[in-house]
Short mmCIF file of N, CA and C in Angstrom, two decimals:
data_model
loop_
_atom_site.label_atom_id
_atom_site.label_comp_id
_atom_site.label_asym_id
_atom_site.label_seq_id
_atom_site.Cartn_x
_atom_site.Cartn_y
_atom_site.Cartn_z
N UNK A 1 -47.96 110.01 -48.68
CA UNK A 1 -47.66 108.61 -48.99
C UNK A 1 -46.26 108.24 -48.68
N UNK A 2 -46.03 107.24 -47.87
CA UNK A 2 -44.66 106.91 -47.45
C UNK A 2 -44.23 105.84 -48.47
N UNK A 3 -42.99 106.09 -49.01
CA UNK A 3 -42.40 105.18 -49.94
C UNK A 3 -41.46 104.27 -49.25
N UNK A 4 -41.32 103.04 -49.76
CA UNK A 4 -40.39 102.10 -49.24
C UNK A 4 -39.36 101.81 -50.28
N UNK A 5 -38.11 101.56 -49.85
CA UNK A 5 -37.11 101.16 -50.70
C UNK A 5 -36.99 99.62 -50.55
N UNK A 6 -37.01 98.95 -51.62
CA UNK A 6 -36.93 97.45 -51.66
C UNK A 6 -35.57 97.07 -52.20
N UNK A 7 -34.97 96.20 -51.39
CA UNK A 7 -33.70 95.62 -51.81
C UNK A 7 -33.95 94.35 -52.56
N UNK A 8 -33.41 94.19 -53.74
CA UNK A 8 -33.70 93.08 -54.63
C UNK A 8 -32.55 92.12 -54.74
N UNK A 9 -31.37 92.61 -54.84
CA UNK A 9 -30.22 91.76 -55.14
C UNK A 9 -29.20 91.79 -53.94
N UNK A 10 -28.53 90.69 -53.78
CA UNK A 10 -27.52 90.60 -52.73
C UNK A 10 -26.16 90.99 -53.31
N UNK A 11 -25.30 91.37 -52.41
CA UNK A 11 -23.87 91.68 -52.76
C UNK A 11 -23.10 90.42 -52.83
N UNK A 12 -22.12 90.23 -53.69
CA UNK A 12 -21.81 91.26 -54.76
C UNK A 12 -22.75 91.12 -55.89
N UNK A 13 -22.92 92.23 -56.54
CA UNK A 13 -23.82 92.30 -57.75
C UNK A 13 -22.96 92.28 -58.97
N UNK A 14 -22.97 91.19 -59.77
CA UNK A 14 -22.15 90.99 -60.87
C UNK A 14 -22.98 90.31 -61.93
N UNK A 15 -23.55 91.10 -62.88
CA UNK A 15 -24.43 90.46 -63.90
C UNK A 15 -23.64 89.64 -64.91
N UNK A 16 -22.30 89.78 -64.91
CA UNK A 16 -21.54 89.00 -65.86
C UNK A 16 -21.50 87.49 -65.45
N UNK A 17 -21.79 87.27 -64.15
CA UNK A 17 -21.74 85.87 -63.65
C UNK A 17 -23.19 85.27 -63.64
N UNK A 18 -24.16 86.03 -64.08
CA UNK A 18 -25.57 85.53 -64.05
C UNK A 18 -26.18 85.91 -65.40
N UNK A 19 -26.33 84.98 -66.37
CA UNK A 19 -26.84 85.34 -67.69
C UNK A 19 -28.25 85.91 -67.61
N UNK A 20 -29.13 85.46 -66.69
CA UNK A 20 -30.45 85.94 -66.54
C UNK A 20 -30.47 87.44 -66.07
N UNK A 21 -29.58 87.74 -65.13
CA UNK A 21 -29.44 89.04 -64.54
C UNK A 21 -28.92 89.99 -65.62
N UNK A 22 -27.93 89.48 -66.36
CA UNK A 22 -27.28 90.25 -67.46
C UNK A 22 -28.32 90.70 -68.46
N UNK A 23 -29.18 89.74 -68.88
CA UNK A 23 -30.27 89.98 -69.88
C UNK A 23 -31.25 90.99 -69.29
N UNK A 24 -31.62 90.91 -68.04
CA UNK A 24 -32.51 91.84 -67.41
C UNK A 24 -31.94 93.25 -67.41
N UNK A 25 -30.70 93.38 -67.13
CA UNK A 25 -30.02 94.66 -67.18
C UNK A 25 -30.03 95.28 -68.59
N UNK A 26 -29.84 94.44 -69.62
CA UNK A 26 -29.97 94.96 -70.98
C UNK A 26 -31.39 95.29 -71.36
N UNK A 27 -32.32 94.41 -70.96
CA UNK A 27 -33.70 94.72 -71.40
C UNK A 27 -34.26 95.96 -70.71
N UNK A 28 -33.77 96.33 -69.50
CA UNK A 28 -34.26 97.54 -68.82
C UNK A 28 -33.27 98.70 -69.11
N UNK A 29 -32.39 98.57 -69.97
CA UNK A 29 -31.40 99.61 -70.34
C UNK A 29 -30.69 100.20 -69.13
N UNK A 30 -30.33 99.38 -68.22
CA UNK A 30 -29.66 99.75 -67.02
C UNK A 30 -28.10 99.88 -67.16
N UNK A 31 -27.60 99.40 -68.22
CA UNK A 31 -26.11 99.28 -68.41
C UNK A 31 -25.66 98.12 -67.48
N UNK A 32 -24.33 97.93 -67.50
CA UNK A 32 -23.79 96.86 -66.70
C UNK A 32 -23.06 97.51 -65.50
N UNK A 33 -23.66 97.23 -64.33
CA UNK A 33 -23.17 97.84 -63.07
C UNK A 33 -22.72 96.71 -62.09
N UNK A 34 -21.87 97.09 -61.26
CA UNK A 34 -21.29 96.16 -60.26
C UNK A 34 -21.40 96.72 -58.91
N UNK A 35 -21.51 95.94 -57.92
CA UNK A 35 -21.45 96.44 -56.50
C UNK A 35 -20.59 95.48 -55.68
N UNK A 36 -19.92 96.00 -54.71
CA UNK A 36 -18.99 95.30 -53.89
C UNK A 36 -19.13 95.61 -52.46
N UNK A 37 -18.84 94.70 -51.55
CA UNK A 37 -18.82 95.01 -50.15
C UNK A 37 -17.56 95.82 -49.81
N UNK A 38 -17.59 96.54 -48.73
CA UNK A 38 -16.39 97.29 -48.35
C UNK A 38 -15.18 96.34 -48.16
N UNK A 39 -15.37 95.16 -47.59
CA UNK A 39 -14.30 94.24 -47.42
C UNK A 39 -13.77 93.87 -48.78
N UNK A 40 -14.57 93.64 -49.74
CA UNK A 40 -14.10 93.28 -51.08
C UNK A 40 -13.31 94.44 -51.70
N UNK A 41 -13.86 95.61 -51.68
CA UNK A 41 -13.36 96.76 -52.32
C UNK A 41 -12.03 97.22 -51.60
N UNK A 42 -12.05 97.62 -50.36
CA UNK A 42 -10.89 98.04 -49.65
C UNK A 42 -9.97 97.00 -49.24
N UNK A 43 -10.48 95.86 -48.74
CA UNK A 43 -9.68 94.80 -48.32
C UNK A 43 -8.87 94.25 -49.55
N UNK A 44 -9.44 94.17 -50.65
CA UNK A 44 -8.75 93.65 -51.91
C UNK A 44 -7.55 94.59 -52.25
N UNK A 45 -7.78 95.92 -52.20
CA UNK A 45 -6.78 96.85 -52.53
C UNK A 45 -5.63 96.69 -51.57
N UNK A 46 -5.94 96.59 -50.27
CA UNK A 46 -4.83 96.42 -49.24
C UNK A 46 -4.09 95.17 -49.42
N UNK A 47 -4.77 94.02 -49.68
CA UNK A 47 -4.19 92.75 -49.88
C UNK A 47 -3.26 92.77 -51.14
N UNK A 48 -3.67 93.56 -52.12
CA UNK A 48 -2.89 93.67 -53.31
C UNK A 48 -1.63 94.60 -53.19
N UNK A 49 -1.46 95.15 -51.95
CA UNK A 49 -0.29 95.91 -51.71
C UNK A 49 -0.46 97.44 -51.95
N UNK A 50 -1.69 97.92 -52.04
CA UNK A 50 -1.94 99.31 -52.11
C UNK A 50 -2.07 99.97 -50.75
N UNK A 51 -1.71 101.25 -50.72
CA UNK A 51 -1.84 102.10 -49.53
C UNK A 51 -2.97 103.08 -49.78
N UNK A 52 -3.98 102.96 -48.93
CA UNK A 52 -5.16 103.82 -49.07
C UNK A 52 -4.78 105.28 -48.69
N UNK A 53 -4.99 106.25 -49.56
CA UNK A 53 -4.66 107.63 -49.30
C UNK A 53 -5.83 108.58 -49.25
N UNK A 54 -7.01 108.14 -49.68
CA UNK A 54 -8.19 108.98 -49.61
C UNK A 54 -9.45 108.13 -49.90
N UNK A 55 -10.55 108.65 -49.46
CA UNK A 55 -11.83 107.97 -49.64
C UNK A 55 -12.92 109.02 -49.83
N UNK A 56 -13.84 108.84 -50.75
CA UNK A 56 -14.94 109.68 -51.02
C UNK A 56 -16.22 108.87 -51.14
N UNK A 57 -17.26 109.39 -50.45
CA UNK A 57 -18.60 108.76 -50.57
C UNK A 57 -19.57 109.71 -51.23
N UNK A 58 -20.57 109.21 -51.90
CA UNK A 58 -21.53 110.10 -52.58
C UNK A 58 -22.84 109.30 -52.69
N UNK A 59 -23.93 109.98 -52.83
CA UNK A 59 -25.20 109.43 -53.05
C UNK A 59 -25.46 109.35 -54.56
N UNK A 60 -26.50 108.69 -54.90
CA UNK A 60 -26.81 108.53 -56.43
C UNK A 60 -27.51 109.84 -56.93
N UNK A 61 -27.78 110.79 -56.04
CA UNK A 61 -28.31 112.12 -56.45
C UNK A 61 -29.84 112.23 -56.46
N UNK A 62 -30.52 111.11 -56.27
CA UNK A 62 -31.99 111.21 -56.23
C UNK A 62 -32.48 109.94 -55.49
N UNK A 63 -33.76 109.97 -55.18
CA UNK A 63 -34.42 108.81 -54.55
C UNK A 63 -34.34 108.85 -53.00
N UNK A 64 -34.96 107.79 -52.45
CA UNK A 64 -35.08 107.70 -51.03
C UNK A 64 -33.74 107.65 -50.33
N UNK A 65 -32.78 106.88 -50.75
CA UNK A 65 -31.49 106.78 -50.13
C UNK A 65 -30.78 108.21 -50.15
N UNK A 66 -30.91 108.88 -51.24
CA UNK A 66 -30.33 110.25 -51.37
C UNK A 66 -31.05 111.17 -50.35
N UNK A 67 -32.32 111.07 -50.23
CA UNK A 67 -33.02 111.98 -49.34
C UNK A 67 -32.47 111.80 -47.89
N UNK A 68 -32.13 110.58 -47.55
CA UNK A 68 -31.54 110.26 -46.17
C UNK A 68 -30.06 110.31 -46.14
N UNK A 69 -29.53 110.83 -47.18
CA UNK A 69 -28.02 111.00 -47.29
C UNK A 69 -27.25 109.67 -47.06
N UNK A 70 -27.76 108.60 -47.61
CA UNK A 70 -27.13 107.28 -47.55
C UNK A 70 -26.21 107.11 -48.68
N UNK A 71 -24.89 107.05 -48.46
CA UNK A 71 -23.94 106.96 -49.62
C UNK A 71 -24.20 105.56 -50.35
N UNK A 72 -24.26 105.68 -51.67
CA UNK A 72 -24.42 104.51 -52.45
C UNK A 72 -23.15 104.29 -53.43
N UNK A 73 -22.23 105.20 -53.32
CA UNK A 73 -20.98 105.11 -54.07
C UNK A 73 -19.79 105.42 -53.22
N UNK A 74 -18.68 104.70 -53.39
CA UNK A 74 -17.55 104.96 -52.67
C UNK A 74 -16.40 104.91 -53.67
N UNK A 75 -15.55 105.95 -53.61
CA UNK A 75 -14.30 105.95 -54.41
C UNK A 75 -13.09 105.96 -53.54
N UNK A 76 -12.10 105.33 -53.92
CA UNK A 76 -10.85 105.35 -53.11
C UNK A 76 -9.69 105.81 -53.96
N UNK A 77 -8.67 106.38 -53.31
CA UNK A 77 -7.48 106.70 -53.99
C UNK A 77 -6.36 105.81 -53.25
N UNK A 78 -5.61 105.10 -54.03
CA UNK A 78 -4.65 104.23 -53.41
C UNK A 78 -3.36 104.27 -54.26
N UNK A 79 -2.27 104.08 -53.54
CA UNK A 79 -0.91 104.08 -54.17
C UNK A 79 -0.28 102.71 -53.96
N UNK A 80 0.32 102.14 -54.99
CA UNK A 80 1.03 100.87 -54.85
C UNK A 80 2.27 101.08 -54.06
N UNK A 81 2.41 100.24 -52.98
CA UNK A 81 3.59 100.32 -52.12
C UNK A 81 4.84 99.85 -52.86
#
């Protein structure tokens, strides 16, 4: 059986700006999570005067995206200039 991954929400994902989405996260016990575009995440750091010194990508550890090694998390290390 071939599984499909369904994208439900657009970026940026911020349940604090959408009361209905916030309640859905609470009802499903998902916690409060956020997602950002690369432009938002890295561009914002650079515009704020940070110098990017390292970058790390990772998968969520399970599921279809993990099986195809699609990074779903990005961490950056930055130093204020």
